[in-house]
Coordinates of C-alpha atoms in Angstrom, one line a residue:
M1 CA 0.0 0.0 0.0
R2 CA 1.2 3.5 -0.8
I3 CA 1.8 5.8 2.1
S4 CA 0.3 9.4 1.8
T5 CA 2.5 12.4 2.3
P6 CA 2.0 15.4 4.5
Y7 CA 2.1 18.9 3.1
I8 CA 3.9 21.6 5.0
L9 CA 4.4 25.2 3.8
G10 CA 3.8 24.3 0.2
I11 CA 6.6 21.7 0.1
L12 CA 6.0 18.1 -0.4
I13 CA 7.7 16.3 2.4
P14 CA 8.2 12.5 2.0
F15 CA 6.6 10.7 4.9
F16 CA 8.8 7.7 5.7
A17 CA 7.2 5.0 7.8
F18 CA 10.2 4.2 9.8
G19 CA 10.8 0.5 9.9
T20 CA 9.1 0.0 6.5
V21 CA 11.2 -0.4 3.4
R22 CA 9.5 1.0 0.4
L23 CA 10.2 1.8 -3.3
P24 CA 9.1 4.5 -5.8
S25 CA 6.4 3.4 -8.2
I26 CA 8.8 2.8 -11.1
F27 CA 9.9 -0.4 -9.3
S28 CA 7.0 -2.7 -9.7
D29 CA 6.2 -6.2 -11.0
Y30 CA 6.9 -6.5 -14.8
L31 CA 9.7 -3.9 -14.7
V32 CA 12.6 -4.0 -17.2
F33 CA 16.2 -3.5 -16.1
Q34 CA 18.9 -2.5 -18.6
Q35 CA 21.0 -5.4 -19.7
Q36 CA 24.8 -5.5 -19.3
S37 CA 24.7 -2.4 -17.1
G38 CA 24.6 -1.2 -13.5
N39 CA 21.0 -0.6 -12.5
P40 CA 20.3 1.8 -9.6
I41 CA 17.6 0.5 -7.2
W42 CA 16.5 3.0 -4.5
G43 CA 13.9 3.7 -1.9
W44 CA 13.4 4.6 1.8
A45 CA 13.6 2.9 5.1
E46 CA 14.3 3.8 8.8
P47 CA 17.5 5.8 9.1
G48 CA 20.3 3.4 9.8
E49 CA 18.3 0.4 8.7
K50 CA 20.2 -2.2 6.7
V51 CA 18.6 -3.0 3.3
T52 CA 19.7 -5.9 1.1
V53 CA 18.7 -6.4 -2.5
F54 CA 18.8 -9.9 -3.9
T55 CA 18.2 -10.8 -7.6
T56 CA 17.6 -14.1 -9.3
W57 CA 20.4 -13.2 -11.8
G58 CA 22.8 -13.6 -8.9
S59 CA 23.5 -10.2 -7.5
K60 CA 23.3 -9.3 -3.8
E61 CA 23.9 -5.7 -2.6
S62 CA 23.5 -4.3 0.9
V63 CA 23.3 -0.7 2.1
T64 CA 22.5 1.3 5.2
A65 CA 19.7 3.9 5.0
G66 CA 20.9 7.4 5.5
E67 CA 19.8 10.0 8.0
D68 CA 16.9 11.0 5.8
G69 CA 15.9 7.3 5.3
S70 CA 17.0 7.1 1.7
W71 CA 19.1 4.3 0.3
K72 CA 20.4 3.2 -3.1
V73 CA 22.3 0.2 -4.5
I74 CA 23.6 -0.7 -7.9
S75 CA 22.7 -4.1 -9.3
Y76 CA 24.7 -5.3 -12.3
T77 CA 22.9 -7.3 -15.0
Q78 CA 24.4 -9.5 -17.8
E79 CA 22.3 -11.3 -20.4
P80 CA 18.7 -10.4 -21.3
G81 CA 16.0 -12.6 -19.8
V82 CA 12.5 -12.8 -18.2
G83 CA 10.9 -14.3 -15.2
H84 CA 13.3 -12.8 -12.7
E85 CA 12.5 -11.8 -9.1
V86 CA 14.0 -9.0 -7.1
S87 CA 13.8 -9.1 -3.3
I88 CA 14.3 -6.0 -1.1
Q89 CA 14.8 -7.0 2.5
G90 CA 14.9 -4.8 5.5
S91 CA 12.6 -5.1 8.5
N92 CA 10.0 -6.0 5.9
Q93 CA 10.4 -7.6 2.5
I94 CA 9.3 -6.5 -1.0
V95 CA 9.4 -9.0 -3.8
L96 CA 9.2 -7.8 -7.4
K97 CA 8.0 -10.5 -9.7
E98 CA 8.1 -11.1 -13.5
V99 CA 11.1 -8.8 -13.8
A100 CA 12.8 -8.7 -17.2
V101 CA 16.3 -7.7 -18.2
G102 CA 16.7 -6.1 -21.6
E103 CA 16.7 -2.6 -23.2
V104 CA 15.2 0.4 -21.5
W105 CA 14.4 3.7 -23.2
L106 CA 12.9 7.0 -21.9
C107 CA 10.3 8.6 -24.2
A108 CA 9.5 12.1 -23.2
G109 CA 8.0 15.3 -24.6
Q110 CA 4.8 17.2 -25.0
S111 CA 1.3 16.4 -26.3
N112 CA 2.4 14.7 -29.6
M113 CA 4.6 12.3 -27.6
G114 CA 1.6 11.6 -25.3
W115 CA -0.8 11.1 -28.2
S116 CA -2.1 7.5 -27.7
T117 CA -2.0 4.6 -30.0
G118 CA -5.7 4.2 -29.6
N119 CA -6.3 7.6 -31.1
S120 CA -4.0 7.0 -34.1
F121 CA -4.7 5.9 -37.6
E122 CA -3.6 2.3 -37.3
A123 CA -5.1 1.6 -33.9
D124 CA -7.3 -1.3 -35.2
A125 CA -4.2 -3.2 -36.2
E126 CA -3.1 -3.4 -32.6
L127 CA -6.4 -4.7 -31.2
E128 CA -5.0 -8.2 -30.7
V129 CA -1.4 -7.3 -29.9
N130 CA 0.2 -9.6 -27.2
L131 CA 3.9 -8.9 -26.6
P132 CA 4.6 -9.9 -23.0
N133 CA 8.3 -9.0 -23.4
F134 CA 7.5 -5.5 -24.4
R135 CA 6.8 -3.6 -21.2
I136 CA 5.5 0.0 -20.6
F137 CA 5.7 2.3 -17.7
R138 CA 3.3 5.3 -18.1
S139 CA 2.3 7.7 -15.4
A140 CA 0.0 10.7 -15.2
R141 CA 1.2 14.1 -16.0
E142 CA 2.5 16.1 -13.0
H143 CA 4.4 19.3 -12.4
W144 CA 5.8 21.0 -9.3
H145 CA 7.8 24.0 -8.2
E146 CA 10.3 21.9 -6.3
P147 CA 12.0 18.6 -7.3
L148 CA 10.0 15.6 -6.3
K149 CA 11.6 12.5 -4.9
E150 CA 8.6 10.4 -6.1
N151 CA 5.4 10.9 -8.1
R152 CA 2.0 11.1 -6.6
D153 CA 0.4 8.9 -9.2
R154 CA -0.4 5.8 -7.2
L155 CA -1.7 3.8 -10.2
A156 CA 1.5 4.0 -12.2
C157 CA 3.2 0.6 -12.7
W158 CA 4.9 -1.4 -15.4
K159 CA 2.5 -3.3 -17.7
P160 CA 3.1 -5.9 -20.3
C161 CA 2.0 -4.9 -23.8
N162 CA -1.5 -6.1 -24.6
P163 CA -4.4 -4.4 -26.4
K164 CA -5.4 -2.2 -23.4
S165 CA -1.9 -1.0 -22.5
A166 CA -1.0 -0.5 -26.1
A167 CA -4.1 1.6 -26.8
E168 CA -3.3 4.0 -23.8
T169 CA 0.4 4.3 -24.6
S170 CA 2.1 7.0 -26.6
A171 CA 1.9 6.0 -30.2
V172 CA 5.4 7.1 -31.0
A173 CA 6.7 5.3 -27.9
Y174 CA 4.7 2.2 -28.7
Y175 CA 5.8 1.8 -32.3
F176 CA 9.3 2.6 -31.3
G177 CA 9.4 0.0 -28.5
K178 CA 7.4 -2.6 -30.5
T179 CA 9.7 -2.4 -33.5
L180 CA 12.8 -2.6 -31.2
Q181 CA 11.5 -5.6 -29.3
Q182 CA 10.7 -7.5 -32.5
K183 CA 14.0 -6.7 -34.2
L184 CA 16.3 -7.2 -31.2
G185 CA 14.5 -10.3 -29.8
V186 CA 15.1 -9.2 -26.2
P187 CA 12.8 -7.6 -23.6
V188 CA 12.2 -3.9 -24.1
G189 CA 10.9 -1.4 -21.6
I190 CA 9.5 2.1 -22.4
I191 CA 9.3 4.8 -19.8
Q192 CA 6.7 7.3 -21.0
R193 CA 6.9 10.9 -19.6
A194 CA 4.7 13.3 -21.6
Y195 CA 3.0 16.5 -20.7
A196 CA 0.9 18.6 -23.1
G197 CA 1.6 22.2 -23.9
T198 CA 5.0 22.3 -22.3
P199 CA 8.0 24.3 -23.5
I200 CA 11.5 23.0 -23.3
E201 CA 12.2 25.5 -20.5
G202 CA 9.9 23.4 -18.3
W203 CA 12.0 20.3 -18.9
M204 CA 15.2 21.7 -17.4
P205 CA 16.0 23.0 -13.9
W206 CA 15.7 26.8 -13.7
G207 CA 19.3 26.9 -12.3
I208 CA 21.0 25.8 -15.4
Q209 CA 19.1 28.2 -17.7
R210 CA 18.8 31.3 -15.6
D211 CA 21.4 33.1 -17.7
D212 CA 19.5 32.4 -20.9
P213 CA 17.9 35.8 -22.0
R214 CA 15.0 34.1 -23.7
T215 CA 14.3 31.9 -20.7
M216 CA 14.5 34.9 -18.4
D217 CA 12.0 36.7 -20.6
H218 CA 9.7 33.6 -20.6
K219 CA 9.9 33.5 -16.8
K220 CA 9.2 37.2 -16.5
Q221 CA 6.0 36.9 -18.5
L222 CA 4.7 34.1 -16.3
D223 CA 5.7 36.1 -13.2
E224 CA 3.8 39.1 -14.5
G225 CA 0.8 36.9 -15.2
A226 CA 1.0 35.5 -11.7
K227 CA 0.9 39.0 -10.3
K228 CA -2.3 39.7 -12.1
A229 CA -3.8 36.4 -10.9
I230 CA -2.8 37.2 -7.3
A231 CA -4.5 40.6 -7.6
R232 CA -7.7 38.7 -8.5
G233 CA -7.3 36.6 -5.4
E234 CA -5.7 33.6 -7.0
T235 CA -2.8 33.5 -4.6
K236 CA 0.0 30.9 -4.3
E237 CA -1.1 30.1 -0.8
K238 CA -4.7 29.5 -1.9
A239 CA -3.6 27.3 -4.8
L240 CA -1.5 25.2 -2.5
V241 CA -4.2 24.7 0.0
E242 CA -6.7 23.7 -2.7
F243 CA -4.1 21.4 -4.2
Q244 CA -3.6 19.6 -0.9
Q245 CA -7.3 19.2 -0.4
A246 CA -7.6 17.7 -3.9
L247 CA -4.6 15.4 -3.3
A248 CA -6.2 14.2 -0.1
E249 CA -9.4 13.4 -2.0
Y250 CA -7.4 11.6 -4.7
N251 CA -5.5 9.5 -2.1
A252 CA -8.8 8.7 -0.3
K253 CA -10.3 7.4 -3.5
I254 CA -7.3 5.2 -4.2
D255 CA -7.4 3.9 -0.6
R256 CA -11.0 2.9 -1.2
G257 CA -10.0 0.9 -4.3
E258 CA -11.3 3.4 -6.9
T259 CA -9.3 3.6 -10.1
M260 CA -11.4 5.5 -12.7
K261 CA -12.5 9.1 -12.9
N262 CA -15.1 8.1 -15.5
Q263 CA -15.7 5.3 -17.9
S264 CA -12.6 6.1 -20.0
R265 CA -10.2 8.1 -17.8
P266 CA -8.3 6.7 -14.8
L267 CA -7.9 8.7 -11.6
S268 CA -4.9 11.0 -11.6
P269 CA -3.4 13.3 -9.0
P270 CA -4.4 17.0 -9.2
I271 CA -2.3 19.7 -10.8
I272 CA -2.1 23.5 -10.3
T273 CA -2.9 25.8 -13.2
K274 CA -3.0 29.2 -11.5
P275 CA -1.1 31.4 -10.6
S276 CA 1.2 30.8 -13.6
N277 CA 4.4 30.7 -11.4
L278 CA 3.1 27.4 -10.1
G279 CA 1.9 26.2 -13.5
H280 CA 3.2 23.7 -16.0
Q281 CA 4.9 26.2 -18.4
Y282 CA 7.2 27.7 -15.7
P283 CA 10.9 26.9 -16.1
G284 CA 11.9 23.7 -14.3
H285 CA 8.4 22.6 -13.2
I286 CA 8.1 19.7 -15.6
F287 CA 11.6 18.5 -14.9
N288 CA 10.8 18.6 -11.2
A289 CA 7.9 16.1 -11.5
M290 CA 8.4 14.2 -14.7
I291 CA 12.2 13.7 -14.8
A292 CA 13.6 14.1 -11.3
P293 CA 11.6 11.3 -9.7
I294 CA 12.8 8.7 -12.2
V295 CA 16.5 9.6 -12.1
P296 CA 18.7 7.6 -12.1
Y297 CA 16.7 4.6 -13.4
A298 CA 19.1 2.9 -15.9
I299 CA 18.2 3.6 -19.5
R300 CA 19.9 2.9 -22.8
G301 CA 18.8 6.3 -24.3
V302 CA 16.1 8.9 -24.9
V303 CA 13.5 9.5 -27.6
W304 CA 12.3 13.1 -27.5
Y305 CA 9.2 14.7 -29.2
Q306 CA 8.8 18.3 -28.2
G307 CA 9.2 21.6 -30.0
E308 CA 5.8 22.9 -31.1
R309 CA 5.6 25.1 -28.0
N310 CA 9.1 26.5 -28.9
A311 CA 8.3 27.2 -32.5
K312 CA 5.8 30.1 -32.3
N313 CA 8.1 32.4 -34.2
A314 CA 11.4 32.3 -36.0
P315 CA 13.7 33.7 -33.3
Q316 CA 12.3 31.3 -30.7
A317 CA 12.6 28.4 -33.1
E318 CA 16.2 29.3 -34.0
H319 CA 17.1 29.5 -30.3
Y320 CA 15.8 26.0 -29.7
S321 CA 19.0 24.3 -30.9
E322 CA 20.9 25.8 -28.0
Q323 CA 18.3 24.8 -25.5
L324 CA 18.1 21.3 -26.8
K325 CA 21.8 20.8 -26.7
Q326 CA 21.9 22.2 -23.1
M327 CA 19.1 19.8 -22.0
I328 CA 20.8 16.8 -23.6
G329 CA 24.1 17.5 -21.9
Y330 CA 22.4 18.1 -18.6
Y331 CA 20.4 14.8 -18.8
R332 CA 23.5 12.8 -19.7
N333 CA 25.5 14.3 -16.8
L334 CA 22.6 13.9 -14.4
W335 CA 22.0 10.3 -15.1
H336 CA 25.6 9.4 -15.1
G337 CA 26.4 11.2 -11.9
N338 CA 23.3 10.0 -9.9
S339 CA 23.8 6.4 -11.1
W340 CA 27.4 6.5 -9.8
G341 CA 28.6 6.1 -13.4
A342 CA 26.3 3.1 -14.2
V343 CA 24.5 5.0 -16.9
N344 CA 26.7 6.2 -19.8
D345 CA 27.3 9.9 -19.9
G346 CA 26.9 9.9 -23.7
F347 CA 23.8 7.9 -24.1
P348 CA 21.9 8.3 -27.4
F349 CA 19.4 11.0 -27.7
Y350 CA 17.0 10.9 -30.7
F351 CA 14.4 13.6 -31.4
T352 CA 11.5 14.2 -33.7
Q353 CA 11.6 16.9 -36.3
L354 CA 8.3 18.8 -36.4
P355 CA 5.9 17.3 -39.0
S356 CA 3.9 19.2 -41.6
W357 CA 1.1 21.6 -40.4
N358 CA -0.8 24.5 -41.9
P359 CA -1.9 24.8 -45.6
V360 CA 0.2 22.9 -48.1
Q361 CA 3.2 24.6 -49.7
T362 CA 2.6 26.7 -52.8
K363 CA 5.5 29.2 -52.7
P364 CA 9.1 28.0 -53.5
V365 CA 10.3 29.2 -50.1
E366 CA 8.2 30.4 -47.2
G367 CA 9.4 33.2 -44.8
V368 CA 9.0 34.4 -41.3
E369 CA 5.4 33.3 -41.3
S370 CA 6.7 29.7 -41.2
P371 CA 8.7 29.2 -38.0
W372 CA 8.5 25.4 -38.0
V373 CA 10.9 25.5 -40.9
V374 CA 13.4 27.2 -38.6
S375 CA 12.7 24.7 -35.9
R376 CA 13.5 21.8 -38.3
E377 CA 16.8 23.4 -39.1
S378 CA 17.5 24.0 -35.4
M379 CA 17.1 20.3 -34.8
L380 CA 19.1 19.3 -37.8
R381 CA 21.9 21.5 -36.5
V382 CA 21.9 19.6 -33.2
T383 CA 22.6 16.3 -35.0
Q384 CA 25.6 18.0 -36.6
E385 CA 27.0 19.6 -33.5
L386 CA 26.3 17.1 -30.7
Y387 CA 27.6 13.5 -30.6
N388 CA 25.4 10.5 -30.5
T389 CA 22.2 12.3 -31.5
G390 CA 19.8 11.6 -34.3
M391 CA 16.6 12.9 -35.8
A392 CA 13.5 11.3 -37.2
V393 CA 12.4 13.3 -40.3
T394 CA 8.6 13.6 -40.3
I395 CA 7.6 16.2 -43.0
D396 CA 5.6 13.5 -44.8
T397 CA 3.5 13.1 -41.7
G398 CA 1.3 15.7 -40.0
D399 CA -2.0 17.3 -40.8
E400 CA -3.0 20.6 -42.6
V401 CA -5.3 21.6 -39.7
L402 CA -4.7 19.5 -36.6
L403 CA -1.8 20.2 -34.3
H404 CA -2.1 16.6 -33.2
P405 CA -1.9 14.4 -36.3
K406 CA -2.9 10.8 -36.1
N407 CA -0.1 9.4 -38.4
K408 CA 2.3 8.6 -35.6
K409 CA 3.4 5.1 -36.6
P410 CA 6.0 6.3 -39.2
I411 CA 7.6 8.5 -36.5
G412 CA 7.9 5.7 -34.0
V413 CA 9.3 3.2 -36.5
R414 CA 11.8 5.7 -37.8
H415 CA 13.1 6.3 -34.3
A416 CA 13.4 2.5 -33.9
Y417 CA 15.6 2.4 -37.1
L418 CA 17.7 5.2 -35.8
A419 CA 18.4 3.1 -32.7
L420 CA 18.9 -0.1 -34.6
G421 CA 21.5 1.5 -36.9
K422 CA 23.2 4.0 -34.6
T423 CA 22.9 2.4 -31.2
Y424 CA 22.8 -1.4 -31.9
G425 CA 25.0 -1.4 -35.0
F426 CA 22.6 -3.2 -37.3
P427 CA 24.0 -3.1 -40.9
L428 CA 20.9 -1.3 -42.3
V429 CA 20.0 2.2 -43.6
H430 CA 18.5 4.0 -40.7
Q431 CA 17.8 7.5 -42.0
G432 CA 17.1 9.5 -45.2
P433 CA 19.4 11.2 -47.6
V434 CA 21.6 13.8 -45.8
F435 CA 22.8 16.9 -47.7
S436 CA 26.5 17.2 -47.6
N437 CA 27.7 19.8 -50.1
F438 CA 27.0 21.5 -53.4
K439 CA 28.8 22.7 -56.5
V440 CA 27.7 25.2 -59.1
E441 CA 28.4 24.4 -62.8
G442 CA 27.2 27.2 -65.0
K443 CA 23.4 27.3 -64.8
K444 CA 23.3 24.1 -62.7
M445 CA 23.7 23.4 -59.1
L446 CA 24.7 19.9 -58.0
L447 CA 23.6 18.8 -54.5
N448 CA 25.5 15.8 -53.0
F449 CA 24.0 13.5 -50.4
T450 CA 25.2 10.8 -48.0
S451 CA 23.0 8.1 -46.5
S452 CA 21.5 7.6 -50.0
G453 CA 21.2 3.8 -49.3
S454 CA 20.4 1.9 -52.5
G455 CA 19.9 5.2 -54.3
L456 CA 17.9 8.4 -54.3
T457 CA 14.3 8.5 -55.4
G458 CA 11.1 10.5 -55.2
G459 CA 8.2 9.7 -52.9
R460 CA 6.0 9.1 -55.9
E461 CA 6.1 9.0 -59.7
G462 CA 7.0 12.2 -61.5
P463 CA 9.7 14.9 -61.1
L464 CA 10.9 16.1 -57.7
N465 CA 9.2 19.4 -57.0
A466 CA 10.2 20.6 -53.5
F467 CA 13.5 22.3 -54.5
A468 CA 14.1 26.1 -55.0
L469 CA 16.9 28.1 -56.4
A470 CA 18.0 31.7 -56.0
G471 CA 20.6 34.0 -57.5
K472 CA 22.5 36.9 -55.9
D473 CA 19.2 38.8 -55.8
R474 CA 17.9 36.3 -53.2
V475 CA 14.7 35.8 -55.0
W476 CA 13.5 32.2 -54.9
H477 CA 12.1 30.2 -57.8
W478 CA 11.0 26.7 -58.2
A479 CA 13.7 24.5 -59.5
K480 CA 13.7 21.5 -61.9
A481 CA 15.4 18.6 -60.1
K482 CA 16.9 15.4 -61.6
I483 CA 18.6 12.6 -59.7
K484 CA 22.1 11.8 -60.8
E485 CA 23.5 8.9 -58.8
N486 CA 23.9 10.2 -55.2
A487 CA 23.2 13.8 -56.2
V488 CA 20.4 16.0 -57.3
V489 CA 20.9 18.5 -60.2
L490 CA 18.9 21.7 -60.0
T491 CA 18.1 24.2 -62.8
S492 CA 15.7 27.0 -63.3
N493 CA 15.0 29.2 -66.4
K494 CA 14.5 32.1 -64.0
V495 CA 17.9 31.7 -62.3
K496 CA 20.8 32.0 -64.7
N497 CA 23.5 32.1 -62.1
P498 CA 22.3 30.0 -59.0
V499 CA 24.0 30.7 -55.7
A500 CA 21.7 29.0 -53.2
A501 CA 19.2 26.2 -52.9
R502 CA 16.6 25.2 -50.4
Y503 CA 14.5 22.0 -50.1
A504 CA 11.0 21.6 -48.6
W505 CA 11.3 25.1 -47.0
A506 CA 7.7 25.4 -45.8
M507 CA 5.4 24.7 -42.9
N508 CA 3.7 21.9 -44.9
P509 CA 5.7 20.5 -47.8
S510 CA 4.0 17.1 -47.4
Q511 CA 2.2 17.1 -50.7
R512 CA 5.3 17.9 -52.8
N513 CA 7.2 15.0 -54.4
L514 CA 9.8 14.7 -51.7
L515 CA 13.3 13.2 -51.8
Y516 CA 13.8 9.7 -50.2
N517 CA 16.3 6.9 -50.5
Q518 CA 15.2 3.6 -51.9
E519 CA 14.9 2.2 -48.3
G520 CA 12.0 4.6 -47.7
F521 CA 13.5 7.3 -45.5
P522 CA 12.9 11.0 -46.3
A523 CA 15.4 13.8 -46.5
S524 CA 15.3 16.6 -44.0
P525 CA 14.6 20.1 -45.2
F526 CA 17.8 22.0 -45.7
R527 CA 19.4 25.1 -47.3
T528 CA 22.8 25.8 -48.8
D529 CA 22.8 29.5 -47.9
D530 CA 23.4 31.2 -44.5
W531 CA 21.2 34.2 -45.2
P532 CA 19.3 35.6 -42.2
L533 CA 15.9 34.0 -41.7
Y534 CA 14.4 37.0 -40.0
D535 CA 15.0 40.6 -39.0
P536 CA 16.1 40.7 -35.3
E537 CA 14.9 44.3 -35.1
S538 CA 11.4 43.5 -36.3
E539 CA 8.5 42.3 -34.2
P540 CA 8.4 38.4 -34.4
V541 CA 5.7 37.0 -36.7
E542 CA 3.6 34.3 -34.8
V543 CA 2.6 31.1 -36.6
T544 CA -1.1 31.0 -37.6
K545 CA -3.2 28.3 -36.2
P546 CA -5.6 27.0 -38.9
T547 CA -9.3 27.1 -38.3
R548 CA -10.9 23.6 -38.3
P549 CA -13.6 23.5 -40.9
K550 CA -16.9 22.1 -39.9
G551 CA -17.0 18.3 -40.4
Y552 CA -13.3 18.1 -41.0
E553 CA -11.9 14.6 -40.8
A554 CA -8.2 13.8 -40.6
R555 CA -6.7 11.7 -43.4
D556 CA -3.4 10.0 -43.7
W557 CA -1.0 10.6 -46.6
T558 CA 0.7 8.1 -48.8
R559 CA 4.5 7.7 -48.3
P560 CA 7.1 5.1 -49.3
A561 CA 7.3 2.0 -47.1
I562 CA 10.5 1.2 -45.3
K563 CA 12.3 -1.6 -47.1
N564 CA 15.0 -2.7 -44.6

């Protein structure tokens, strides 16, 4: 049984039942430990109490609980397997059953990472899925203004993959984990941590980004909003009292054996929305509740899908690359240090390039009204500047109207191939064509690519039509594009002396004939120029959210199948 926690002066204080050994919820039956790695196991007991952890793969570790009752050991695993047990012995005993050893990945981000398999286009194909060696840990969204030692969600636990758990899981995480498990042939565990509408500023501690001018401005706006809320009587103290009352009601329902809020939604702990300096968009607040409580659970790597909230305008989107690099570096150091070196300080970090959204592309190159193009370039730059990173290109997915598209399967599968190729060393093509360099030959521009696989191709029959050329006047025109071995040759009757090219430079280039390799992976949008993408002295232009027409129904788009 979970033990409730007292609330004092707005700070969640863990209540340790002295003499009772207990664990955070991420340690439950059906959990997956990382193979061939040290695996931190931690919890609480009476200060000074001896705690011993036994495993059926042969490890035995003992530790004495500290003055605050906390303890941690590192259990080392070898080969993958299932059917293990882990026993935690103090004055009482906890036995975790049906434990697996395999591959563990953290899947985190905002609403499109949280978008469930059951709400995606190919949900019906998963109605009979039964993959007991694919396990999922998913918890309710939470945020907090101080780092939490454990989550309040008392229903969170590891679940084997079956139709019910698959339907409620993040579709991107599900298809990623399912593909890995089937290709690797070992147990795979996915830790899903998603929270809708959250900026990257929320996923890092305030302390490491307090010198970032954009983050400082973001925080200032929320602080000003909080002052207005306080003036209306929505004070921090009132919000904390109301939160504690709601938390007590939640805990009482769980204690009575209730699990559902209604027919379709499980019970979840409360969250604070006002004032804004206690809310989910405040710097550090998502990190405090969605990341801090699971550190340093041993993981192989991270799949990240976030960025919409940081692509409202071009300057914000351009800055995202610096924030993403900072977050990746911090996560790597955090896991490595808190796991006493058990988790690699350079673990792989794969992220999702923003898909297509807004009306389809009609101009050769879109401008400041299309900040998602800048976001895609920001992410691409991170793959070029930071080691052991990769990006799933997604411009052939998305929706003209909906910010939450239903075609999530290609994204999850592409992330899986990134991992299979880059992390696990499978001899297969794991990404689309990557622009490397260009050469001008008279009226022609030759674009060279790596990762062309068995050869370059279009996404459908007909000429490639997503390329643009410009001369010294910086005026863009559609270009004719022809594939020549591992290159694309561009020409335009309107550009006699080409100096720059761009590809798929629009919010929604999905309906153009895009560039792929024969293995079915698309190329990322790119440009050969370094011309400014916006005027820093001008007021930023915000992205326009399309109006949903009456009766609008989402539809998927055709795309080449992966042929590995």
